[in-house]
mmCIF file of C-alpha atoms and ligand atoms in Angstrom:
data_model
loop_
_atom_site.group_PDB
_atom_site.id
_atom_site.type_symbol
_atom_site.label_atom_id
_atom_site.label_comp_id
_atom_site.label_asym_id
_atom_site.label_seq_id
_atom_site.Cartn_x
_atom_site.Cartn_y
_atom_site.Cartn_z
ATOM 1 C CA UNK A 967 -64.058 -93.433 -35.744
ATOM 2 C CA UNK A 968 -64.253 -91.161 -38.729
ATOM 3 C CA UNK A 969 -61.367 -91.922 -41.099
ATOM 4 C CA UNK A 970 -60.737 -88.244 -41.815
ATOM 5 C CA UNK A 971 -59.468 -88.002 -38.222
ATOM 6 C CA UNK A 972 -56.775 -90.628 -38.723
ATOM 7 C CA UNK A 973 -55.294 -89.215 -41.943
ATOM 8 C CA UNK A 974 -52.457 -87.210 -40.579
ATOM 9 C CA UNK A 975 -49.012 -86.686 -42.171
ATOM 10 C CA UNK A 976 -47.358 -86.544 -38.746
ATOM 11 C CA UNK A 977 -48.794 -89.986 -37.912
ATOM 12 C CA UNK A 978 -49.789 -91.599 -41.222
ATOM 13 C CA UNK A 979 -52.097 -94.600 -41.016
ATOM 14 C CA UNK A 980 -51.925 -97.813 -43.021
ATOM 15 C CA UNK A 981 -55.139 -99.269 -44.413
ATOM 16 C CA UNK A 982 -55.968 -102.512 -46.196
ATOM 17 C CA UNK A 983 -58.500 -103.125 -48.933
ATOM 18 C CA UNK A 984 -60.319 -106.430 -49.450
ATOM 19 C CA UNK A 985 -62.956 -107.664 -51.854
ATOM 20 C CA UNK A 986 -66.016 -109.711 -50.823
ATOM 21 C CA UNK A 987 -65.441 -113.382 -51.761
ATOM 22 C CA UNK A 988 -68.098 -115.314 -53.676
ATOM 23 C CA UNK A 989 -68.021 -118.428 -51.478
ATOM 24 C CA UNK A 990 -68.218 -119.221 -47.766
ATOM 25 C CA UNK A 991 -64.731 -120.772 -47.983
ATOM 26 C CA UNK A 992 -63.493 -117.494 -49.472
ATOM 27 C CA UNK A 993 -65.051 -115.552 -46.604
ATOM 28 C CA UNK A 994 -63.378 -117.838 -44.039
ATOM 29 C CA UNK A 995 -60.033 -117.335 -45.790
ATOM 30 C CA UNK A 996 -60.527 -113.549 -45.883
ATOM 31 C CA UNK A 997 -61.290 -113.457 -42.180
ATOM 32 C CA UNK A 998 -58.002 -115.316 -41.572
ATOM 33 C CA UNK A 999 -56.216 -112.692 -43.677
ATOM 34 C CA UNK A 1000 -57.812 -109.939 -41.579
ATOM 35 C CA UNK A 1001 -56.637 -111.707 -38.415
ATOM 36 C CA UNK A 1002 -53.101 -111.978 -39.815
ATOM 37 C CA UNK A 1003 -53.029 -108.285 -40.669
ATOM 38 C CA UNK A 1004 -54.660 -107.065 -37.436
ATOM 39 C CA UNK A 1005 -51.375 -107.011 -35.416
ATOM 40 C CA UNK A 1006 -50.124 -104.341 -37.837
ATOM 41 C CA UNK A 1007 -52.729 -101.995 -36.279
ATOM 42 C CA UNK A 1008 -54.291 -100.653 -39.466
ATOM 43 C CA UNK A 1009 -56.042 -97.298 -39.185
ATOM 44 C CA UNK A 1010 -58.902 -98.911 -41.084
ATOM 45 C CA UNK A 1011 -59.745 -101.625 -43.591
ATOM 46 C CA UNK A 1012 -62.192 -101.409 -46.474
ATOM 47 C CA UNK A 1013 -64.341 -103.862 -48.420
ATOM 48 C CA UNK A 1014 -65.143 -103.213 -52.085
ATOM 49 C CA UNK A 1015 -68.626 -103.328 -53.625
ATOM 50 C CA UNK A 1016 -69.215 -105.886 -56.389
ATOM 51 C CA UNK A 1017 -70.649 -105.262 -59.820
ATOM 52 C CA UNK A 1018 -73.887 -107.024 -58.810
ATOM 53 C CA UNK A 1019 -75.255 -110.161 -57.157
ATOM 54 C CA UNK A 1020 -74.823 -111.661 -53.728
ATOM 55 C CA UNK A 1021 -71.374 -110.269 -52.951
ATOM 56 C CA UNK A 1022 -73.000 -106.844 -52.486
ATOM 57 C CA UNK A 1023 -74.729 -108.055 -49.313
ATOM 58 C CA UNK A 1024 -71.410 -109.580 -48.273
ATOM 59 C CA UNK A 1025 -69.801 -106.112 -48.301
ATOM 60 C CA UNK A 1026 -72.259 -104.938 -45.653
ATOM 61 C CA UNK A 1027 -71.944 -108.200 -43.694
ATOM 62 C CA UNK A 1028 -68.138 -108.194 -43.802
ATOM 63 C CA UNK A 1029 -67.613 -104.589 -42.680
ATOM 64 C CA UNK A 1030 -70.107 -105.184 -39.872
ATOM 65 C CA UNK A 1031 -68.377 -108.418 -38.821
ATOM 66 C CA UNK A 1032 -64.861 -106.940 -38.983
ATOM 67 C CA UNK A 1033 -65.809 -103.856 -36.990
ATOM 68 C CA UNK A 1034 -67.696 -105.827 -34.331
ATOM 69 C CA UNK A 1035 -65.284 -108.735 -33.947
ATOM 70 C CA UNK A 1036 -61.861 -107.153 -34.401
ATOM 71 C CA UNK A 1037 -62.486 -103.564 -33.365
ATOM 72 C CA UNK A 1038 -60.754 -102.398 -36.577
ATOM 73 C CA UNK A 1039 -62.536 -99.496 -38.245
ATOM 74 C CA UNK A 1040 -64.133 -100.897 -41.406
ATOM 75 C CA UNK A 1041 -65.249 -98.848 -44.396
ATOM 76 C CA UNK A 1042 -67.772 -100.064 -46.979
ATOM 77 C CA UNK A 1043 -67.408 -99.151 -50.645
ATOM 78 C CA UNK A 1044 -70.670 -98.339 -52.445
ATOM 79 C CA UNK A 1045 -71.257 -97.818 -56.177
ATOM 80 C CA UNK A 1046 -74.078 -96.366 -58.283
ATOM 81 C CA UNK A 1047 -74.079 -99.412 -60.607
ATOM 82 C CA UNK A 1048 -77.546 -100.911 -61.070
ATOM 83 C CA UNK A 1049 -79.055 -99.138 -58.059
ATOM 84 C CA UNK A 1050 -81.940 -96.697 -57.820
ATOM 85 C CA UNK A 1051 -81.703 -93.980 -55.216
ATOM 86 C CA UNK A 1052 -84.191 -95.868 -53.015
ATOM 87 C CA UNK A 1053 -81.967 -98.962 -53.089
ATOM 88 C CA UNK A 1054 -78.903 -96.859 -52.295
ATOM 89 C CA UNK A 1055 -80.741 -95.262 -49.380
ATOM 90 C CA UNK A 1056 -81.580 -98.734 -48.151
ATOM 91 C CA UNK A 1057 -77.914 -99.876 -48.247
ATOM 92 C CA UNK A 1058 -76.834 -96.673 -46.495
ATOM 93 C CA UNK A 1059 -79.470 -97.220 -43.791
ATOM 94 C CA UNK A 1060 -78.217 -100.768 -43.237
ATOM 95 C CA UNK A 1061 -74.666 -99.468 -42.889
ATOM 96 C CA UNK A 1062 -75.735 -96.745 -40.467
ATOM 97 C CA UNK A 1063 -77.727 -99.268 -38.419
ATOM 98 C CA UNK A 1064 -74.581 -101.443 -38.196
ATOM 99 C CA UNK A 1065 -72.679 -98.372 -36.877
ATOM 100 C CA UNK A 1066 -70.449 -98.172 -39.947
ATOM 101 C CA UNK A 1067 -69.147 -94.616 -39.984
ATOM 102 C CA UNK A 1068 -67.200 -94.462 -43.252
ATOM 103 C CA UNK A 1069 -68.258 -95.104 -46.851
ATOM 104 C CA UNK A 1070 -66.172 -94.904 -50.030
ATOM 105 C CA UNK A 1071 -68.522 -93.476 -52.661
ATOM 106 C CA UNK A 1072 -67.967 -94.565 -56.271
ATOM 107 C CA UNK A 1073 -69.709 -94.541 -59.577
ATOM 108 C CA UNK A 1074 -68.459 -98.020 -60.501
ATOM 109 C CA UNK A 1075 -67.449 -99.338 -63.930
ATOM 110 C CA UNK A 1076 -69.896 -99.880 -66.793
ATOM 111 C CA UNK A 1077 -71.363 -103.403 -66.495
ATOM 112 C CA UNK A 1078 -69.730 -106.074 -68.696
ATOM 113 C CA UNK A 1079 -70.613 -105.672 -72.348
ATOM 114 C CA UNK A 1080 -71.392 -101.931 -71.997
ATOM 115 C CA UNK A 1081 -68.944 -99.380 -73.358
ATOM 116 C CA UNK A 1082 -70.279 -96.389 -71.443
ATOM 117 C CA UNK A 1083 -71.826 -96.000 -68.038
ATOM 118 C CA UNK A 1084 -75.621 -95.675 -68.112
ATOM 119 C CA UNK A 1085 -77.435 -95.170 -64.831
ATOM 120 C CA UNK A 1086 -80.600 -97.180 -64.174
ATOM 121 C CA UNK A 1087 -83.782 -95.053 -64.182
ATOM 122 C CA UNK A 1088 -83.867 -93.307 -60.828
ATOM 123 C CA UNK A 1089 -80.143 -93.875 -60.282
ATOM 124 C CA UNK A 1090 -77.019 -91.709 -60.493
ATOM 125 C CA UNK A 1091 -74.591 -91.047 -63.372
ATOM 126 C CA UNK A 1092 -71.581 -89.830 -61.352
ATOM 127 C CA UNK A 1093 -70.146 -90.429 -57.901
ATOM 128 C CA UNK A 1094 -70.636 -86.704 -57.262
ATOM 129 C CA UNK A 1095 -74.420 -87.166 -57.438
ATOM 130 C CA UNK A 1096 -74.335 -89.987 -54.898
ATOM 131 C CA UNK A 1097 -72.174 -87.902 -52.541
ATOM 132 C CA UNK A 1098 -74.676 -85.060 -52.782
ATOM 133 C CA UNK A 1099 -77.513 -87.527 -52.111
ATOM 134 C CA UNK A 1100 -75.815 -88.901 -48.970
ATOM 135 C CA UNK A 1101 -75.311 -85.372 -47.675
ATOM 136 C CA UNK A 1102 -78.884 -84.275 -48.479
ATOM 137 C CA UNK A 1103 -80.310 -87.349 -46.781
ATOM 138 C CA UNK A 1104 -78.497 -86.287 -43.635
ATOM 139 C CA UNK A 1105 -76.538 -89.451 -43.008
ATOM 140 C CA UNK A 1106 -73.630 -88.793 -40.723
ATOM 141 C CA UNK A 1107 -70.970 -90.718 -42.672
ATOM 142 C CA UNK A 1108 -67.393 -89.699 -43.286
ATOM 143 C CA UNK A 1109 -67.151 -90.019 -47.078
ATOM 144 C CA UNK A 1110 -64.200 -91.023 -49.225
ATOM 145 C CA UNK A 1111 -63.903 -91.278 -52.984
ATOM 146 C CA UNK A 1112 -61.583 -92.361 -55.789
ATOM 147 C CA UNK A 1113 -59.066 -90.295 -57.740
ATOM 148 C CA UNK A 1114 -56.682 -91.040 -60.576
ATOM 149 C CA UNK A 1115 -53.099 -89.695 -60.649
ATOM 150 C CA UNK A 1116 -52.747 -90.812 -64.285
ATOM 151 C CA UNK A 1117 -56.302 -89.739 -65.197
ATOM 152 C CA UNK A 1118 -59.450 -91.883 -65.214
ATOM 153 C CA UNK A 1119 -59.582 -94.238 -68.226
ATOM 154 C CA UNK A 1120 -62.701 -92.574 -69.663
ATOM 155 C CA UNK A 1121 -61.629 -88.985 -69.290
ATOM 156 C CA UNK A 1122 -60.772 -86.787 -72.269
ATOM 157 C CA UNK A 1123 -58.038 -84.964 -70.335
ATOM 158 C CA UNK A 1124 -56.441 -84.914 -66.897
ATOM 159 C CA UNK A 1125 -57.668 -81.308 -66.507
ATOM 160 C CA UNK A 1126 -61.301 -82.403 -67.037
ATOM 161 C CA UNK A 1127 -60.794 -85.253 -64.606
ATOM 162 C CA UNK A 1128 -59.427 -82.875 -61.979
ATOM 163 C CA UNK A 1129 -62.357 -80.494 -62.492
ATOM 164 C CA UNK A 1130 -64.764 -83.370 -61.930
ATOM 165 C CA UNK A 1131 -62.811 -84.455 -58.858
ATOM 166 C CA UNK A 1132 -63.057 -80.944 -57.424
ATOM 167 C CA UNK A 1133 -66.846 -80.969 -57.952
ATOM 168 C CA UNK A 1134 -67.069 -84.401 -56.298
ATOM 169 C CA UNK A 1135 -65.044 -83.282 -53.281
ATOM 170 C CA UNK A 1136 -66.992 -80.033 -52.990
ATOM 171 C CA UNK A 1137 -70.214 -82.061 -52.919
ATOM 172 C CA UNK A 1138 -69.073 -83.416 -49.541
ATOM 173 C CA UNK A 1139 -66.112 -85.782 -49.679
ATOM 174 C CA UNK A 1140 -63.754 -85.878 -46.713
ATOM 175 C CA UNK A 1141 -60.803 -87.646 -48.348
ATOM 176 C CA UNK A 1142 -59.845 -89.452 -51.541
ATOM 177 C CA UNK A 1143 -57.843 -92.606 -52.262
ATOM 178 C CA UNK A 1144 -55.834 -92.932 -55.462
ATOM 179 C CA UNK A 1145 -55.940 -95.600 -58.077
ATOM 180 C CA UNK A 1146 -52.855 -97.823 -57.833
ATOM 181 C CA UNK A 1147 -49.648 -96.453 -59.315
ATOM 182 C CA UNK A 1148 -46.102 -97.784 -59.551
ATOM 183 C CA UNK A 1149 -44.266 -94.529 -60.145
ATOM 184 C CA UNK A 1150 -44.491 -91.993 -57.312
ATOM 185 C CA UNK A 1151 -43.885 -89.120 -59.732
ATOM 186 C CA UNK A 1152 -47.513 -89.510 -60.894
ATOM 187 C CA UNK A 1153 -48.756 -89.134 -57.310
ATOM 188 C CA UNK A 1154 -46.639 -86.111 -56.403
ATOM 189 C CA UNK A 1155 -47.521 -84.337 -59.638
ATOM 190 C CA UNK A 1156 -51.207 -85.120 -59.114
ATOM 191 C CA UNK A 1157 -51.231 -83.805 -55.539
ATOM 192 C CA UNK A 1158 -49.584 -80.609 -56.702
ATOM 193 C CA UNK A 1159 -52.158 -80.121 -59.472
ATOM 194 C CA UNK A 1160 -55.020 -80.983 -57.116
ATOM 195 C CA UNK A 1161 -53.877 -78.439 -54.512
ATOM 196 C CA UNK A 1162 -53.548 -75.801 -57.232
ATOM 197 C CA UNK A 1163 -57.109 -76.612 -58.316
ATOM 198 C CA UNK A 1164 -58.321 -75.995 -54.744
ATOM 199 C CA UNK A 1165 -58.771 -79.644 -53.688
ATOM 200 C CA UNK A 1166 -57.693 -79.628 -50.071
ATOM 201 C CA UNK A 1167 -58.821 -82.977 -48.629
ATOM 202 C CA UNK A 1168 -56.264 -85.693 -47.777
ATOM 203 C CA UNK A 1169 -55.143 -87.663 -50.870
ATOM 204 C CA UNK A 1170 -54.223 -91.184 -49.757
ATOM 205 C CA UNK A 1171 -51.913 -93.084 -52.126
ATOM 206 C CA UNK A 1172 -53.144 -96.547 -53.122
ATOM 207 C CA UNK A 1173 -50.372 -99.135 -53.422
ATOM 208 C CA UNK A 1174 -50.604 -102.630 -54.844
ATOM 209 C CA UNK A 1175 -47.579 -104.878 -54.317
ATOM 210 C CA UNK A 1176 -47.123 -106.988 -57.434
ATOM 211 C CA UNK A 1177 -47.365 -110.660 -56.535
ATOM 212 C CA UNK A 1178 -48.395 -112.046 -59.914
ATOM 213 C CA UNK A 1179 -47.165 -110.302 -63.038
ATOM 214 C CA UNK A 1180 -49.907 -111.503 -65.466
ATOM 215 C CA UNK A 1181 -52.564 -110.356 -63.011
ATOM 216 C CA UNK A 1182 -50.975 -106.920 -62.759
ATOM 217 C CA UNK A 1183 -50.780 -106.605 -66.530
ATOM 218 C CA UNK A 1184 -54.525 -107.336 -66.631
ATOM 219 C CA UNK A 1185 -55.278 -104.739 -63.925
ATOM 220 C CA UNK A 1186 -53.120 -102.048 -65.444
ATOM 221 C CA UNK A 1187 -54.753 -102.573 -68.850
ATOM 222 C CA UNK A 1188 -58.138 -102.025 -67.176
ATOM 223 C CA UNK A 1189 -57.245 -99.051 -65.002
ATOM 224 C CA UNK A 1190 -54.634 -97.331 -67.179
ATOM 225 C CA UNK A 1191 -51.788 -97.369 -64.620
ATOM 226 C CA UNK A 1192 -48.251 -97.362 -66.042
ATOM 227 C CA UNK A 1193 -45.684 -99.971 -65.048
ATOM 228 C CA UNK A 1194 -42.285 -98.219 -65.298
ATOM 229 C CA UNK A 1195 -40.126 -99.719 -68.063
ATOM 230 C CA UNK A 1196 -37.372 -100.779 -65.663
ATOM 231 C CA UNK A 1197 -39.805 -102.626 -63.370
ATOM 232 C CA UNK A 1198 -41.540 -104.224 -66.382
ATOM 233 C CA UNK A 1199 -38.194 -105.507 -67.715
ATOM 234 C CA UNK A 1200 -37.202 -106.860 -64.300
ATOM 235 C CA UNK A 1201 -40.582 -108.598 -64.013
ATOM 236 C CA UNK A 1202 -40.273 -110.084 -67.513
ATOM 237 C CA UNK A 1203 -36.941 -111.586 -66.530
ATOM 238 C CA UNK A 1204 -38.328 -113.401 -63.448
ATOM 239 C CA UNK A 1205 -41.932 -113.967 -64.514
ATOM 240 C CA UNK A 1206 -41.593 -117.777 -64.414
ATOM 241 C CA UNK A 1207 -40.265 -117.732 -60.843
ATOM 242 C CA UNK A 1208 -43.232 -116.918 -58.565
ATOM 243 C CA UNK A 1209 -41.070 -116.269 -55.473
ATOM 244 C CA UNK A 1210 -38.817 -113.854 -57.355
ATOM 245 C CA UNK A 1211 -41.881 -111.965 -58.673
ATOM 246 C CA UNK A 1212 -43.157 -111.527 -55.109
ATOM 247 C CA UNK A 1213 -39.739 -110.429 -53.844
ATOM 248 C CA UNK A 1214 -39.395 -107.893 -56.612
ATOM 249 C CA UNK A 1215 -42.977 -106.646 -56.120
ATOM 250 C CA UNK A 1216 -42.499 -106.285 -52.365
ATOM 251 C CA UNK A 1217 -39.147 -104.536 -52.779
ATOM 252 C CA UNK A 1218 -40.581 -102.068 -55.308
ATOM 253 C CA UNK A 1219 -43.655 -101.284 -53.185
ATOM 254 C CA UNK A 1220 -41.511 -100.875 -50.042
ATOM 255 C CA UNK A 1221 -39.269 -98.335 -51.765
ATOM 256 C CA UNK A 1222 -42.364 -96.512 -53.078
ATOM 257 C CA UNK A 1223 -43.872 -96.373 -49.563
ATOM 258 C CA UNK A 1224 -40.621 -95.179 -47.968
ATOM 259 C CA UNK A 1225 -40.494 -92.224 -50.331
ATOM 260 C CA UNK A 1226 -44.203 -91.448 -49.907
ATOM 261 C CA UNK A 1227 -43.851 -91.457 -46.112
ATOM 262 C CA UNK A 1228 -40.696 -89.349 -46.224
ATOM 263 C CA UNK A 1229 -42.597 -86.772 -48.251
ATOM 264 C CA UNK A 1230 -45.492 -86.554 -45.807
ATOM 265 C CA UNK A 1231 -48.452 -88.599 -47.088
ATOM 266 C CA UNK A 1232 -51.426 -88.820 -44.687
ATOM 267 C CA UNK A 1233 -51.636 -92.621 -44.971
ATOM 268 C CA UNK A 1234 -51.071 -95.518 -47.362
ATOM 269 C CA UNK A 1235 -53.905 -97.715 -48.629
ATOM 270 C CA UNK A 1236 -52.851 -101.239 -49.664
ATOM 271 C CA UNK A 1237 -54.741 -103.184 -52.302
ATOM 272 C CA UNK A 1238 -54.245 -106.588 -50.672
ATOM 273 C CA UNK A 1239 -56.269 -108.805 -53.061
ATOM 274 C CA UNK A 1240 -57.327 -110.622 -49.852
ATOM 275 C CA UNK A 1241 -53.818 -111.933 -49.154
ATOM 276 C CA UNK A 1242 -51.659 -110.929 -46.231
ATOM 277 C CA UNK A 1243 -47.984 -111.907 -46.828
ATOM 278 C CA UNK A 1244 -46.855 -109.122 -49.209
ATOM 279 C CA UNK A 1245 -48.594 -106.359 -47.245
ATOM 280 C CA UNK A 1246 -47.255 -107.780 -43.971
ATOM 281 C CA UNK A 1247 -43.697 -107.777 -45.285
ATOM 282 C CA UNK A 1248 -43.952 -104.180 -46.511
ATOM 283 C CA UNK A 1249 -45.607 -102.729 -43.410
ATOM 284 C CA UNK A 1250 -43.216 -104.617 -41.117
ATOM 285 C CA UNK A 1251 -40.256 -103.226 -43.064
ATOM 286 C CA UNK A 1252 -41.678 -99.689 -42.889
ATOM 287 C CA UNK A 1253 -42.365 -99.965 -39.146
ATOM 288 C CA UNK A 1254 -38.852 -101.322 -38.532
ATOM 289 C CA UNK A 1255 -37.399 -98.180 -40.082
ATOM 290 C CA UNK A 1256 -39.531 -95.683 -38.156
HETATM 291 P P1 FAD B 2650 -66.653 -90.598 -61.046
HETATM 292 O O1 FAD B 2650 -65.970 -89.768 -60.057
HETATM 293 O O2 FAD B 2650 -68.132 -90.449 -61.194
HETATM 294 O O3 FAD B 2650 -65.949 -90.369 -62.468
HETATM 295 C C1 FAD B 2650 -66.189 -91.261 -63.551
HETATM 296 C C2 FAD B 2650 -65.812 -90.583 -64.859
HETATM 297 O O4 FAD B 2650 -66.752 -89.558 -65.141
HETATM 298 C C3 FAD B 2650 -64.433 -89.892 -64.837
HETATM 299 O O5 FAD B 2650 -63.876 -90.022 -66.121
HETATM 300 C C4 FAD B 2650 -64.769 -88.443 -64.543
HETATM 301 O O6 FAD B 2650 -63.790 -87.540 -65.059
HETATM 302 C C5 FAD B 2650 -66.104 -88.292 -65.261
HETATM 303 N N1 FAD B 2650 -66.999 -87.319 -64.630
HETATM 304 C C6 FAD B 2650 -67.236 -87.163 -63.318
HETATM 305 N N2 FAD B 2650 -68.142 -86.180 -63.131
HETATM 306 C C7 FAD B 2650 -68.481 -85.712 -64.351
HETATM 307 C C8 FAD B 2650 -69.363 -84.708 -64.831
HETATM 308 N N3 FAD B 2650 -70.094 -83.963 -63.986
HETATM 309 N N4 FAD B 2650 -69.466 -84.505 -66.189
HETATM 310 C C9 FAD B 2650 -68.746 -85.259 -67.052
HETATM 311 N N5 FAD B 2650 -67.883 -86.219 -66.658
HETATM 312 C C10 FAD B 2650 -67.755 -86.444 -65.324
HETATM 313 N N6 FAD B 2650 -65.292 -100.133 -58.441
HETATM 314 C C11 FAD B 2650 -66.252 -100.956 -57.967
HETATM 315 O O7 FAD B 2650 -67.084 -101.434 -58.753
HETATM 316 N N7 FAD B 2650 -66.330 -101.275 -56.630
HETATM 317 C C12 FAD B 2650 -65.460 -100.778 -55.716
HETATM 318 O O8 FAD B 2650 -65.568 -101.079 -54.527
HETATM 319 C C13 FAD B 2650 -64.416 -99.906 -56.187
HETATM 320 N N8 FAD B 2650 -63.520 -99.379 -55.318
HETATM 321 C C14 FAD B 2650 -62.574 -98.499 -55.789
HETATM 322 C C15 FAD B 2650 -61.671 -97.928 -54.872
HETATM 323 C C16 FAD B 2650 -60.691 -97.044 -55.309
HETATM 324 C C17 FAD B 2650 -59.759 -96.436 -54.298
HETATM 325 C C18 FAD B 2650 -60.588 -96.726 -56.693
HETATM 326 C C19 FAD B 2650 -59.522 -95.792 -57.177
HETATM 327 C C20 FAD B 2650 -61.480 -97.293 -57.601
HETATM 328 C C21 FAD B 2650 -62.476 -98.173 -57.170
HETATM 329 N N9 FAD B 2650 -63.409 -98.744 -58.048
HETATM 330 C C22 FAD B 2650 -64.370 -99.597 -57.590
HETATM 331 C C23 FAD B 2650 -63.338 -98.446 -59.498
HETATM 332 C C24 FAD B 2650 -64.261 -97.269 -59.890
HETATM 333 O O9 FAD B 2650 -65.611 -97.607 -59.654
HETATM 334 C C25 FAD B 2650 -64.037 -96.972 -61.364
HETATM 335 O O10 FAD B 2650 -62.755 -96.440 -61.554
HETATM 336 C C26 FAD B 2650 -65.110 -96.142 -62.057
HETATM 337 O O11 FAD B 2650 -64.897 -96.236 -63.466
HETATM 338 C C27 FAD B 2650 -65.116 -94.648 -61.692
HETATM 339 O O12 FAD B 2650 -65.610 -94.447 -60.444
HETATM 340 P P2 FAD B 2650 -65.514 -92.981 -59.761
HETATM 341 O O13 FAD B 2650 -66.226 -93.054 -58.478
HETATM 342 O O14 FAD B 2650 -64.130 -92.500 -59.786
HETATM 343 O O15 FAD B 2650 -66.410 -92.145 -60.828
#
């Protein structure tokens, strides 16, 4: 199934993102998480692409395994980092051979120790170039990409970022998924600006329930997302009580999702960090209300 066909405001789909574990024990634990989340009938799940090394093969193996053994549509992420176009073609061929129909196309972050992104010789500098490549090579994938309601960390201005997003979408993207955000105002404002700029593909909000406050502070420093002052203060107050952090994180994300659904989003993508309980609680609460 092509994901673009399940992104529909009148019947929004939930999706879950995982990362490929480094160890076999991690893979076994992830597959348990997938099993635990399967009864929630996700529209699709996705598996991220690592910065390098063996987990990259695991992305292909995991999406293949999930699709074949659970019947859940599984999307592979793919980045330009460290790959020549021949290597990227090879990964795409492996995905096509495994009947994977959806790929999330990304540039990726600069490798550790590098300030700016430099493509390898024969590689790509921007996600837009990889999208164009996939389309020129005549693969029949449904393609997604990333977008940033608060602006990408490297961009000089949100206007520039939006211009680049438009070019990326025009190169052949079918939908985009947002970076995580904790304040829906960023998402609604972004969608409005994107529509005005002529970006008409579905814009799926990406939601990460906070389950560990230090971890979220680390993520938000890296990706530039803002934690609203009120939520930050509440988290500070309970940060030494792990259960209270989870409860607060789940409650905040549930309220965010309720508003997003009420205002007609085409789906909600959950950054699960390979754990099921928080996502299960939120989706169950949302389903109970509908
Ligand atoms: P691009 O769209 O190429 O943009 C990168 C920067 O370049 C932006 O600042 C943009 O404004 C600018 N730019 C774009 N085009 C041009 C141009 N023509 N001229 C000048 N500037 C330009 N990372 C991983 O490593 N693996 C993953 O699996 C992964 N999954 C992700 C999933 C989602 C939903 C999101 C939101 C992010 C994910 N990331 C992942 C992180 C992502 O790789 C980084 O945010 C990365 O820094 C940018 O990737 P991009 O595809 O958005 O890049």
